[in-house]
Structures are given as structure tokens and as C-alpha cells.
Tab-separated table of C-alpha atoms in Angstrom:
chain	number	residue	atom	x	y	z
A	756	UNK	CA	6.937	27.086	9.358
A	757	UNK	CA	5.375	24.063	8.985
A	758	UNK	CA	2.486	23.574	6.501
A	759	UNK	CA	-0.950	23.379	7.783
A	760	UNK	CA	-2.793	19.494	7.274
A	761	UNK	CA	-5.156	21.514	4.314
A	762	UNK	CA	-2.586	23.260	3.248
A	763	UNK	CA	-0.857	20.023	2.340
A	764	UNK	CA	-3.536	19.255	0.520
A	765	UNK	CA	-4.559	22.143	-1.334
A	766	UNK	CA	-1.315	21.917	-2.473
A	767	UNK	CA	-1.272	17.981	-3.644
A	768	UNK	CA	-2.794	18.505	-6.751
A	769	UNK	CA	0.128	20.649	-8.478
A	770	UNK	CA	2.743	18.094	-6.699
A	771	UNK	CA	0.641	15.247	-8.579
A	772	UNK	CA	0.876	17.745	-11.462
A	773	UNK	CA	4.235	18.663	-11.457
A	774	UNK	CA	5.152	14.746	-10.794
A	775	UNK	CA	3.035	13.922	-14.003
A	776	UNK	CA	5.019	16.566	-16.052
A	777	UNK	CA	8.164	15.256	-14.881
A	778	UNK	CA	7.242	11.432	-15.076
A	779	UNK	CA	5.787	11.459	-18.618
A	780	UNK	CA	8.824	13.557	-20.584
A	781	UNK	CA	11.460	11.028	-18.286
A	782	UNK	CA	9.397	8.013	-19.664
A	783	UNK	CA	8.896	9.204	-22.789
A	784	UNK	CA	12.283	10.479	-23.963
A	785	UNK	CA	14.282	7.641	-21.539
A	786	UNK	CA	12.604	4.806	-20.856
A	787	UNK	CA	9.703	4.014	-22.731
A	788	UNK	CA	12.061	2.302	-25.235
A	789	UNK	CA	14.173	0.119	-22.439
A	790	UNK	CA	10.819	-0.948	-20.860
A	791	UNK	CA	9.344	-2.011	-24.238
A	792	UNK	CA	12.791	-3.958	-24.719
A	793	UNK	CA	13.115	-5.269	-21.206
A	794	UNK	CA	9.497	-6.453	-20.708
A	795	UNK	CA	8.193	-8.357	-24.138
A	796	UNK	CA	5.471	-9.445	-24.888
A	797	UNK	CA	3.837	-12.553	-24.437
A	798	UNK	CA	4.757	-14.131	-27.439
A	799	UNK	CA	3.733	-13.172	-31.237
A	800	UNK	CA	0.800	-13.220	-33.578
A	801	UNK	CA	0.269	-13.264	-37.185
A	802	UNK	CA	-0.346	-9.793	-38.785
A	803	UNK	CA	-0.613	-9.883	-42.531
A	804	UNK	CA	1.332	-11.042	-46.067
A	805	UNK	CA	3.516	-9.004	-48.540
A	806	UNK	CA	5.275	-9.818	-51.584
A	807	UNK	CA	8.524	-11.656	-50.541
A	808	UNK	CA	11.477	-9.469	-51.193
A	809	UNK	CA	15.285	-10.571	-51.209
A	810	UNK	CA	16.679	-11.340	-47.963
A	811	UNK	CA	13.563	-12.638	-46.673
A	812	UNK	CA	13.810	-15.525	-43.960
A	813	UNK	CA	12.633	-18.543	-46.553
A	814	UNK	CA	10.587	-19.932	-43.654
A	815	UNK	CA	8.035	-17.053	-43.280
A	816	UNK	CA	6.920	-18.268	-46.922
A	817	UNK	CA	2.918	-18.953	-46.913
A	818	UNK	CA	2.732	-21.593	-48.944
A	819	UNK	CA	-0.713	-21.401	-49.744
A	820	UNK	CA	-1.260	-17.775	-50.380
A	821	UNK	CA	1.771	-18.025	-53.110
A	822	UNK	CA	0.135	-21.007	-54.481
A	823	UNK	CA	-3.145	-18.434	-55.110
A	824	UNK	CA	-1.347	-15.744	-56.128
A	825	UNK	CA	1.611	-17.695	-58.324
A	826	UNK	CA	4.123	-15.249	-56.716
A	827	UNK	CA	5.916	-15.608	-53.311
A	828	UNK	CA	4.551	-14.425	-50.275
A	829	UNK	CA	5.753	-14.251	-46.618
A	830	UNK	CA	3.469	-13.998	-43.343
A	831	UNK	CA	4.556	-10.850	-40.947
A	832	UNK	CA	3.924	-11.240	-37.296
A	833	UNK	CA	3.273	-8.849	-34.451
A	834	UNK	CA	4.592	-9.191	-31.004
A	835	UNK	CA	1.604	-9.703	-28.498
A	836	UNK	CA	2.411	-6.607	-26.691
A	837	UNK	CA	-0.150	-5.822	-23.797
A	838	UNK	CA	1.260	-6.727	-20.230
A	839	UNK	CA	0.036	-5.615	-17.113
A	840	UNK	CA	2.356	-4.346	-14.242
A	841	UNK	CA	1.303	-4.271	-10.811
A	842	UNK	CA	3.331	-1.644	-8.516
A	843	UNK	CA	3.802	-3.094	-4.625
A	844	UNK	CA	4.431	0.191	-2.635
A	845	UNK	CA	5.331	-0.070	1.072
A	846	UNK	CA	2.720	1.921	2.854
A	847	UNK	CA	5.129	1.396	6.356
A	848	UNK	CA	6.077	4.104	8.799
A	849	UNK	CA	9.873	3.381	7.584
A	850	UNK	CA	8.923	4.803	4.598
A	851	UNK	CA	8.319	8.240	6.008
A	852	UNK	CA	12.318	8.757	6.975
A	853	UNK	CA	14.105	10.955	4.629
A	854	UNK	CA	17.491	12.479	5.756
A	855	UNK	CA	17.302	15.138	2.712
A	856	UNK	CA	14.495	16.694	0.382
A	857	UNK	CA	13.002	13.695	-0.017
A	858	UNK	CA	11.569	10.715	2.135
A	859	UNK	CA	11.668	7.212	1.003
A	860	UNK	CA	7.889	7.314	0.374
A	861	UNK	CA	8.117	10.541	-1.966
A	862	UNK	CA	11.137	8.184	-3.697
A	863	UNK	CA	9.116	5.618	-3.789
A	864	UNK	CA	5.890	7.815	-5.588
A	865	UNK	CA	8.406	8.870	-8.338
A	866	UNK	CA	9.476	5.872	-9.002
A	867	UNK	CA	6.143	4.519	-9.554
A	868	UNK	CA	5.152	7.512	-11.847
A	869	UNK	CA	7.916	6.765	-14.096
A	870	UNK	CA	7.013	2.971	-14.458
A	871	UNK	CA	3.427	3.179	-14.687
A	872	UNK	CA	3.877	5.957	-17.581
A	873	UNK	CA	5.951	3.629	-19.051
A	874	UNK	CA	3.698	1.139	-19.164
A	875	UNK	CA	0.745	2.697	-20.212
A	876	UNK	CA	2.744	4.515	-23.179
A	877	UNK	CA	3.601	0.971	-24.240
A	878	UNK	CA	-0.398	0.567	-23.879
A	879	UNK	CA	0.001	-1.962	-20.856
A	880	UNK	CA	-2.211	-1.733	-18.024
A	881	UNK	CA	-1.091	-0.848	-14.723
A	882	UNK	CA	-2.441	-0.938	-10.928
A	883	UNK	CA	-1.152	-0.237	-7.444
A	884	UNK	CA	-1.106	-2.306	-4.048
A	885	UNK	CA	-0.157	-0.530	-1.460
A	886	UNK	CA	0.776	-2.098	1.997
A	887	UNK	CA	1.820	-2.624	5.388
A	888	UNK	CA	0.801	-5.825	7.839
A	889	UNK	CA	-1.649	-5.633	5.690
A	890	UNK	CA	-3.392	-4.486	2.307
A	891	UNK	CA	-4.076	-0.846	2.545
A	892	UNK	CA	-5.580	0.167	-0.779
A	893	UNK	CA	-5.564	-2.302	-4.420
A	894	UNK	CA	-6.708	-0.490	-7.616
A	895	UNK	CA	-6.938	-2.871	-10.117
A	896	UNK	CA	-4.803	-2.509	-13.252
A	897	UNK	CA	-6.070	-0.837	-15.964
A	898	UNK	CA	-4.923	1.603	-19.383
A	899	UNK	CA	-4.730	5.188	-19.562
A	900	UNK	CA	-3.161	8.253	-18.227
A	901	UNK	CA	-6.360	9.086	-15.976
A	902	UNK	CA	-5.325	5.580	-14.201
A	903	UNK	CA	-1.887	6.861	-13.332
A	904	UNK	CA	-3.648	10.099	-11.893
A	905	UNK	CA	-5.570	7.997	-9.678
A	906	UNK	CA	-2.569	6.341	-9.000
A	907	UNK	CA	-0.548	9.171	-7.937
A	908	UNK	CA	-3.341	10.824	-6.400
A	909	UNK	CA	-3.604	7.546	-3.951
A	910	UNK	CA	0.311	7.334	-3.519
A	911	UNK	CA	0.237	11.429	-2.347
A	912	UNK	CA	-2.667	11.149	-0.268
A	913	UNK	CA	-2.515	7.839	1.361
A	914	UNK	CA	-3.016	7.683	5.622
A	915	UNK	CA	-2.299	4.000	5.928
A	916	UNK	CA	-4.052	2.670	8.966
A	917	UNK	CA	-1.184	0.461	10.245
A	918	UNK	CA	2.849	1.512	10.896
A	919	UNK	CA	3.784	-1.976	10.661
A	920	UNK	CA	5.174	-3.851	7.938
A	921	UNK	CA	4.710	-7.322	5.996
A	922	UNK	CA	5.872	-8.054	2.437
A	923	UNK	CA	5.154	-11.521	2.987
A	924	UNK	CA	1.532	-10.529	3.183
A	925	UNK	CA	1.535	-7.972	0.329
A	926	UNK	CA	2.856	-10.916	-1.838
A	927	UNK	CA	0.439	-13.523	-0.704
A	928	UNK	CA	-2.072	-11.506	-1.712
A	929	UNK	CA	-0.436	-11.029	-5.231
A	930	UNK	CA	0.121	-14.543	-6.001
A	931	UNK	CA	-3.473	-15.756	-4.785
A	932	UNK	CA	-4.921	-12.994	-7.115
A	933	UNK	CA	-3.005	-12.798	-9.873
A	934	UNK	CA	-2.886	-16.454	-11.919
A	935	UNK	CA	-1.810	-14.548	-15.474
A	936	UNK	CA	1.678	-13.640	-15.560
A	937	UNK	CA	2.438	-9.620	-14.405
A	938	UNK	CA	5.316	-7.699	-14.435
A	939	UNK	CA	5.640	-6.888	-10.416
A	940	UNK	CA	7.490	-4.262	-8.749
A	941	UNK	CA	8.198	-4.314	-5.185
A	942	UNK	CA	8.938	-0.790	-4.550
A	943	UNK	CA	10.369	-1.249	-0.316
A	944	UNK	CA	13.251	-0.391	1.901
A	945	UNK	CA	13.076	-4.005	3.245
A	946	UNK	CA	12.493	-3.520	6.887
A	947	UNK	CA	10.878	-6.420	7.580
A	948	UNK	CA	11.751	-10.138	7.420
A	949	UNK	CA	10.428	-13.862	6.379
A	950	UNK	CA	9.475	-12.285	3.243
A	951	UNK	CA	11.960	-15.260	0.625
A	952	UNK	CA	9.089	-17.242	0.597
A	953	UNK	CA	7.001	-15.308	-0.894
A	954	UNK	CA	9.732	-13.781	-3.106
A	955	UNK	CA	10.762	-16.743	-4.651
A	956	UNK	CA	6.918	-17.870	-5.878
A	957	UNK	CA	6.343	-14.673	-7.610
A	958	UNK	CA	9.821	-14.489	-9.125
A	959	UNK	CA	8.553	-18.099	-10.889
A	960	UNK	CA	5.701	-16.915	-11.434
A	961	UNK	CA	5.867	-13.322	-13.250
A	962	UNK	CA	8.358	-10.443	-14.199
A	963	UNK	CA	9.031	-10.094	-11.216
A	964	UNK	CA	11.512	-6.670	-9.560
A	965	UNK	CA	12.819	-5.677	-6.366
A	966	UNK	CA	13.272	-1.524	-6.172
A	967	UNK	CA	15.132	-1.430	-2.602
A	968	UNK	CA	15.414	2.235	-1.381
A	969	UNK	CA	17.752	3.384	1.142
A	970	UNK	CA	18.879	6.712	3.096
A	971	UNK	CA	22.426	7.629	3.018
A	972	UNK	CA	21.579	7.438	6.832
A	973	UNK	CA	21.086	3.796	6.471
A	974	UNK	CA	24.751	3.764	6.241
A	975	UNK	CA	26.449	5.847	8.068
A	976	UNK	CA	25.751	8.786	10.868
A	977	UNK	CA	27.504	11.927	10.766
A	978	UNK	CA	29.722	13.496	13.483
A	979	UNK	CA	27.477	15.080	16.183
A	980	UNK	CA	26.755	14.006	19.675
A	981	UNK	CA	23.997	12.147	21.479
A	982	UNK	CA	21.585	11.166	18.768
A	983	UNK	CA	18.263	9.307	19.778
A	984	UNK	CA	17.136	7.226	16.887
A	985	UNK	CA	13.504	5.686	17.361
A	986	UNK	CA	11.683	2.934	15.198
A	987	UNK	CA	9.191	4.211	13.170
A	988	UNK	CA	7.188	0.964	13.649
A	989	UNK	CA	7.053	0.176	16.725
A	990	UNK	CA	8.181	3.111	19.152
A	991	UNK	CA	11.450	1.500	20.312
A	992	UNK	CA	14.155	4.166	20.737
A	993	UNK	CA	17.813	3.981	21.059
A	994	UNK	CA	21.118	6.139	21.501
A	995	UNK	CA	24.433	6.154	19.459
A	996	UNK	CA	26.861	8.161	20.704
A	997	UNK	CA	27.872	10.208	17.299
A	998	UNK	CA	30.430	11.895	18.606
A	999	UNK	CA	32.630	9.232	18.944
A	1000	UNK	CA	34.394	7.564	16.190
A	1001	UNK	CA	34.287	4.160	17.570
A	1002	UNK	CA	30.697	3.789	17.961
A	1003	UNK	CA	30.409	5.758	13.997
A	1004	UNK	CA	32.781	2.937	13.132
A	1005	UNK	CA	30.674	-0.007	14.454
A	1006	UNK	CA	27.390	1.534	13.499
A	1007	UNK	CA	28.470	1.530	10.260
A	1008	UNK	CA	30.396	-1.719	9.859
A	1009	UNK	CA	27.039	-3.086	11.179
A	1010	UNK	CA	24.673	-1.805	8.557
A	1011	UNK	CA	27.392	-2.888	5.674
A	1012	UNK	CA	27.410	-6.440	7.025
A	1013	UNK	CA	23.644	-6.530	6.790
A	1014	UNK	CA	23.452	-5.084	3.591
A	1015	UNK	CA	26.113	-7.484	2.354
A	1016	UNK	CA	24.036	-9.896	3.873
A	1017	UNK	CA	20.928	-9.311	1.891
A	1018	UNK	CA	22.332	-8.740	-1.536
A	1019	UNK	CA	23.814	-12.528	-1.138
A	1020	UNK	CA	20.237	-13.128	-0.060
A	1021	UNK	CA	18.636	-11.961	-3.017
A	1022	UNK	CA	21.689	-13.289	-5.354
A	1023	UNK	CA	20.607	-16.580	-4.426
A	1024	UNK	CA	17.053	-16.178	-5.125
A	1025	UNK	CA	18.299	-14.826	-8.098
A	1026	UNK	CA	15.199	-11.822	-7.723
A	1027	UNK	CA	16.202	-8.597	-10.069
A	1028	UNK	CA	16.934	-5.856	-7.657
A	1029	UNK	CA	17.574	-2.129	-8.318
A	1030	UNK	CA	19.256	-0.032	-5.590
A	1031	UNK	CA	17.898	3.297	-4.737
A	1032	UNK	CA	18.502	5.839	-2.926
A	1033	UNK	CA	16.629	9.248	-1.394
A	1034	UNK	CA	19.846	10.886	-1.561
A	1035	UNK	CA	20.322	10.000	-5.417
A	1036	UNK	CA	19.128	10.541	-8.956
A	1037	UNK	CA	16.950	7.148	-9.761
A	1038	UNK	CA	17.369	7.772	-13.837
A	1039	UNK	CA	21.234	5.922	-14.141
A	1040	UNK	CA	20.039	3.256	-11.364
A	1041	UNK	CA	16.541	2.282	-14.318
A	1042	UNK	CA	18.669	2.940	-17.376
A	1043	UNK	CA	21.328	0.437	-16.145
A	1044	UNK	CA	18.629	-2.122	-15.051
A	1045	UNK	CA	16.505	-1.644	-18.273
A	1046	UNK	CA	19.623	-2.753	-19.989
A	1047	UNK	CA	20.914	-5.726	-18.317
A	1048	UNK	CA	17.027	-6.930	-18.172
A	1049	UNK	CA	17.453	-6.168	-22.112
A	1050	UNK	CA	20.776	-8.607	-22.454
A	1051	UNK	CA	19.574	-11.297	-20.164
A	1052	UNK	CA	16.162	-11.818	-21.675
């Protein structure tokens, strides 16, 4: 039976509940760490002095305050921590398809939870663009855990007004309004094109992440019989014969050219990417990223 329109949201607030729970232990016991290591700061400040003490690099000596004191001291620094990460979430009608529990959009949602927890545990702001062909809702970043709530309250409840889908546009509006470096997650299944452009400026520009999610239907159909698949976006409808292995074979040769096609894309605009997937746990996917962002930078 399917749930009523109020029922579904009655029910949002223990989903956005449940989804905090989840989120915070995952980023707290996981991640937290790997983001603070993957994303430094912007660079490092002095702190304070102490006594030097053996093994001490020689050139943190402060000259002048062991001159005053007739003993050595040695300046400690901070790291200037505070960052500010901006989540991109495709608003799209593609991002409603889910062949199993979950649709790319609820991926997508979790996803976000997890990072923006992070983040705000490492006391970095955080805010959310969500898009289509256009800008559906921007909530500037900001600290705090009742910032992720209205995050994840927006991400649950949101009735973008368009089906349709530009990245290009969702970055534009990024890199015209954001002059101070961000980390930037494009959260997306990529249905959409003429979006390099406006890849490759941000990637100079900030921290800046592809999350590419996927159905396990992206990739291959299963053995049926007639099946009518329509695009979300724009109505269009076609049929695949599924119960033939031939077409099953082609279909699926297809969709591994393309995607073999776009990962050379994106190797050559050398953009970050992590690959995930509706059908999949996302936790190995961010561990494995957290630490090759952690080696490379």
C-alpha cells in the first residue's frame, strides 16, 4: 500500500532523525579523522611559547623571548582549521530512480549527512545548493548541528520545480559566488552534459569532489521480457527487449563504453571522483577516498 502524501510527511521527521543518528556515530567514529586529514586547513598560525625541550626543531627558537627570559624558548603553531564545504545535490528527476531500497536521491541525502557532520565536528561550516536547470534552494554555509537539520530537512522534503538537469549552471553559480576557497562536493549521477567547463574552474579554484552515483541498473538489465524504460527528464520512452541475450549484451556493452568514456574524461581533468552506488554500502567507497586525498595532499 502506498503511503499517503501526509503520511510521508508525518513520517519525515524520524527519517531525518534516524539519518542524524546514523550520520553522526558514522562521522564520528569513521570519518571525522580522514576528513580533518584530507581537507587542512588553510595554512597555520602562531599559538604560544614553551620551554624548548630536546628534540626540538632548532628553527621554532624565538629569539627574542629567550633573550628575556635567558633560557630557550620555541613558538608552537596551530593549523588554521575552519573551512567551509558547500554540498551540490542534483535536485533532477534522474535522481528519483532506485532499482532497490534506495533511490539515488535518498543515496545522495546520506551522503550529504555524513559530510556535513563531518564538517561541522571539525567546526567547519557547511551549506547546501541544490539543483536542476536551475538553482532550486541555496542555504548559505554556516556551523552547528541545527544547520545540518535544516539541511536534511531541505534534502527530505524538497519538490524541485524543474525535472531537468544542468551542472554547468549549478557550478556557475558556485564560482560567481564563492571567491574564498571551499571544499565542494558535487553529489550527481551525471546525466547531463557540457558540464568540463565548469568542472575544471572550480577544481582550480577550491577542494573540489565529484560523488557520481549509479544504479546497478545503469549497467546491466536482468532477464525478463519487454521492458519500457522512459526518461525521467524529458518523457521520452523506449523498449529493450530483455529477454534476449543479444540486446542484454549490447545494452550493456553500451553503458560500459560510456562509463569508460567518462572516467577518461574526468582522469584528464584530473577532478577527484568517488563512485557510488544505490545498490552499495558508501562507508569503503569515503574511507578509501579520505585516504588517497590524505597521501596526495
Amino acid at each position: 500500500m502506498r503511503l499517503s502524501e501526509e503520511n510521508r510527511r508525518n513520517e519525515l521527521p524520524d527519517t531525518i532523525r534516524r539519518i542524524e543518528i546514523r550520520s553522526r556515530r558514522l562521522a564520528s567514529e569513521l570519518f571525522s579523522g580522514e576528513y580533518h586529514s584530507s581537507f587542512k586547513g588553510r595554512g597555520i598560525e602562531f599559538s604560544t611559547v614553551r620551554e624548548y625541550q630536546y628534540g626540538d626543531d632548532v628553527r621554532t627558537i624565538d629569539w627574542n623571548t629567550s633573550a628575556r627570559k635567558h633560557e630557550l624558548y620555541v613558538k608552537l603553531f596551530t593549523e588554521e582549521r575552519e573551512r567551509t564545504m558547500l554540498l551540490l545535490v542534483d535536485g533532477s528527476a534522474s535522481m528519483l530512480f532506485g532499482s532497490g531500497q534506495r533511490s539515488k536521491r535518498e543515496l545522495a541525502a546520506e551522503i550529504s549527512a555524513v559530510l556535513a557532520f563531518s564538517a561541522i565536528q571539525n567546526n567547519d561550516k557547511v551549506g547546501l545548493l541544490i539543483f536542476t536547470d536551475r538553482v532550486e534552494v541555496f542555504i548559505p554555509p554556516r556551523k552547528g548541528r541545527k544547520q545540518v537539520l535544516v539541511i536534511l530537512d531541505e534534502l527530505f522534503r524538497m519538490k524541485p520545480r524543474s525535472r531537468k538537469t544542468d551542472i554547468d549552471a549549478a557550478l556557475t553559480f558556485v564560482s560567481h559566488m564563492r571567491k574564498r576557497q571551499a571544499i565542494v562536493f558535487l553529489i550527481t549521477d551525471l546525466i547531463d552534459s557540457d558540464y568540463e567547463r565548469g568542472m575544471k574552474l572550480l577544481n582550480a579554484r577550491h577542494d573540489f569532489v565529484l560523488m557520481h552515483i549509479s544504479d546497478p541498473l545503469d549497467r546491466e538489465l536482468p532477464v525478463t521480457g519487454l521492458i519500457d524504460i522512459e526518461d525521467p527528464e524529458t518523457g521520452s520512452r523506449i523498449t529493450i527487449d530483455a529477454g534476449s541475450r543479444k540486446a542484454l549484451e549490447q545494452y550493456r556493452e553500451g553503458q560500459l563504453r560510456q562509463a569508460a568514456e567518462l572516467r577518461q574524461r574526468l582522469l584528464r581533468m584530473k577532478i577527484d571522483t568517488v563512485r557510488l552506488d544505490t545498490g552499495r554500502s558508501f562507508i569503503g567507497e569515503l574511507n578509501t577516498f579520505f585516504r588517497y586525498r590524505e597521501r596526495k595532499y
